[in-house]
Amino acid sequence: MEDLGLVAWPPEPIRTDRLVLREPEPRDRAAFIELLASPEVHTYLGGPRPRDELEREMPGAPERWPGSFVVDLDGSMIGQILLRRATGNRRPAAEGKADLGYLFLPRAWGFGYAAEACAAALGWLAGALPGEPVVLTTQTANAGSMRLAAKLGFTEVERFEAWGAEQWLGMWSPVTPSS
């Protein structure tokens, strides 16, 4: 995966009705560790990383790069949105396209925050890179992620086996006005 290329970064924080999407800050370190060490978050992502390893290896200030947004609720990080360029992808339909990823702390599940944050990030991308299609891959067993993909308007491109499970690849294309 690579960054998105020629986009103005960082953007102004993106505000929704309830959330702010912003760059990572040093105050987010503990939430990043919690996110990456959570067995619930990583059920469909190969398992969590050991907390003690994360504590040792994570820098004091989380890494900043184009396409990495912290999802902030009332001044605290509840998740992360990742927009990266899918390079070296084993799926030809995804190669070179923008790829949407997201992780949310379990305490933030079930409130619509992921849909709100992902829709805002997709809106930002549509403005930054007009006409850019976006791909999303998830395990078909991840019912929540499958519902979110449908809610965001991703349409199925293919299903395939990888990492010992059936995967789903969907694509989202921004609506462009007809001429």
PDB file of N, CA and C in Angstrom, residues 7-14 21-23 65-69 124 128:
ATOM      1  N   VAL A   7      -2.151  14.779  -3.199  1.00  0.00           N
ATOM      2  CA  VAL A   7      -3.293  15.387  -2.509  1.00  0.00           C
ATOM      3  C   VAL A   7      -2.739  16.395  -1.512  1.00  0.00           C
ATOM      4  N   ALA A   8      -3.483  17.469  -1.311  1.00  0.00           N
ATOM      5  CA  ALA A   8      -3.072  18.459  -0.320  1.00  0.00           C
ATOM      6  C   ALA A   8      -3.216  17.830   1.058  1.00  0.00           C
ATOM      7  N   TRP A   9      -2.107  17.791   1.788  1.00  0.00           N
ATOM      8  CA  TRP A   9      -2.134  17.152   3.100  1.00  0.00           C
ATOM      9  C   TRP A   9      -1.341  17.972   4.083  1.00  0.00           C
ATOM     10  N   PRO A  10      -1.786  18.117   5.294  1.00  0.00           N
ATOM     11  CA  PRO A  10      -3.063  17.632   5.814  1.00  0.00           C
ATOM     12  C   PRO A  10      -4.207  18.552   5.414  1.00  0.00           C
ATOM     13  N   PRO A  11      -5.391  17.982   5.266  1.00  0.00           N
ATOM     14  CA  PRO A  11      -6.544  18.847   5.020  1.00  0.00           C
ATOM     15  C   PRO A  11      -6.979  19.492   6.335  1.00  0.00           C
ATOM     16  N   GLU A  12      -7.824  20.472   6.229  1.00  0.00           N
ATOM     17  CA  GLU A  12      -8.463  20.988   7.440  1.00  0.00           C
ATOM     18  C   GLU A  12      -9.224  19.820   8.063  1.00  0.00           C
ATOM     19  N   PRO A  13      -9.374  19.790   9.379  1.00  0.00           N
ATOM     20  CA  PRO A  13     -10.173  18.715   9.966  1.00  0.00           C
ATOM     21  C   PRO A  13     -11.549  18.650   9.300  1.00  0.00           C
ATOM     22  N   ILE A  14     -12.013  17.435   9.090  1.00  0.00           N
ATOM     23  CA  ILE A  14     -13.317  17.202   8.462  1.00  0.00           C
ATOM     24  C   ILE A  14     -14.319  17.022   9.587  1.00  0.00           C
ATOM     25  N   LEU A  21     -12.651  14.252  11.739  1.00  0.00           N
ATOM     26  CA  LEU A  21     -11.576  13.453  11.151  1.00  0.00           C
ATOM     27  C   LEU A  21     -10.374  14.375  11.057  1.00  0.00           C
ATOM     28  N   ARG A  22      -9.266  13.942  11.653  1.00  0.00           N
ATOM     29  CA  ARG A  22      -8.085  14.796  11.761  1.00  0.00           C
ATOM     30  C   ARG A  22      -6.836  13.939  11.705  1.00  0.00           C
ATOM     31  N   GLU A  23      -5.702  14.622  11.651  1.00  0.00           N
ATOM     32  CA  GLU A  23      -4.417  13.919  11.688  1.00  0.00           C
ATOM     33  C   GLU A  23      -4.177  13.333  13.079  1.00  0.00           C
ATOM     34  N   TRP A  65       0.605  10.369   7.801  1.00  0.00           N
ATOM     35  CA  TRP A  65       0.813  10.238   6.368  1.00  0.00           C
ATOM     36  C   TRP A  65      -0.501  10.503   5.647  1.00  0.00           C
ATOM     37  N   PRO A  66      -0.426  10.979   4.404  1.00  0.00           N
ATOM     38  CA  PRO A  66      -1.647  11.294   3.665  1.00  0.00           C
ATOM     39  C   PRO A  66      -2.599  10.102   3.607  1.00  0.00           C
ATOM     40  N   GLY A  67      -3.844  10.353   3.987  1.00  0.00           N
ATOM     41  CA  GLY A  67      -4.870   9.328   3.962  1.00  0.00           C
ATOM     42  C   GLY A  67      -5.137   8.678   5.308  1.00  0.00           C
ATOM     43  N   SER A  68      -4.376   9.028   6.339  1.00  0.00           N
ATOM     44  CA  SER A  68      -4.584   8.455   7.671  1.00  0.00           C
ATOM     45  C   SER A  68      -5.298   9.481   8.542  1.00  0.00           C
ATOM     46  N   PHE A  69      -6.550   9.174   8.883  1.00  0.00           N
ATOM     47  CA  PHE A  69      -7.366  10.056   9.706  1.00  0.00           C
ATOM     48  C   PHE A  69      -7.675   9.408  11.046  1.00  0.00           C
ATOM     49  N   TRP A 124     -14.345  13.574   1.173  1.00  0.00           N
ATOM     50  CA  TRP A 124     -13.087  14.317   1.058  1.00  0.00           C
ATOM     51  C   TRP A 124     -12.278  13.818  -0.146  1.00  0.00           C
ATOM     52  N   ALA A 128     -10.787  15.710  -3.391  1.00  0.00           N
ATOM     53  CA  ALA A 128      -9.330  15.782  -3.579  1.00  0.00           C
ATOM     54  C   ALA A 128      -8.876  15.107  -4.869  1.00  0.00           C
TER      55      ALA A 128
END
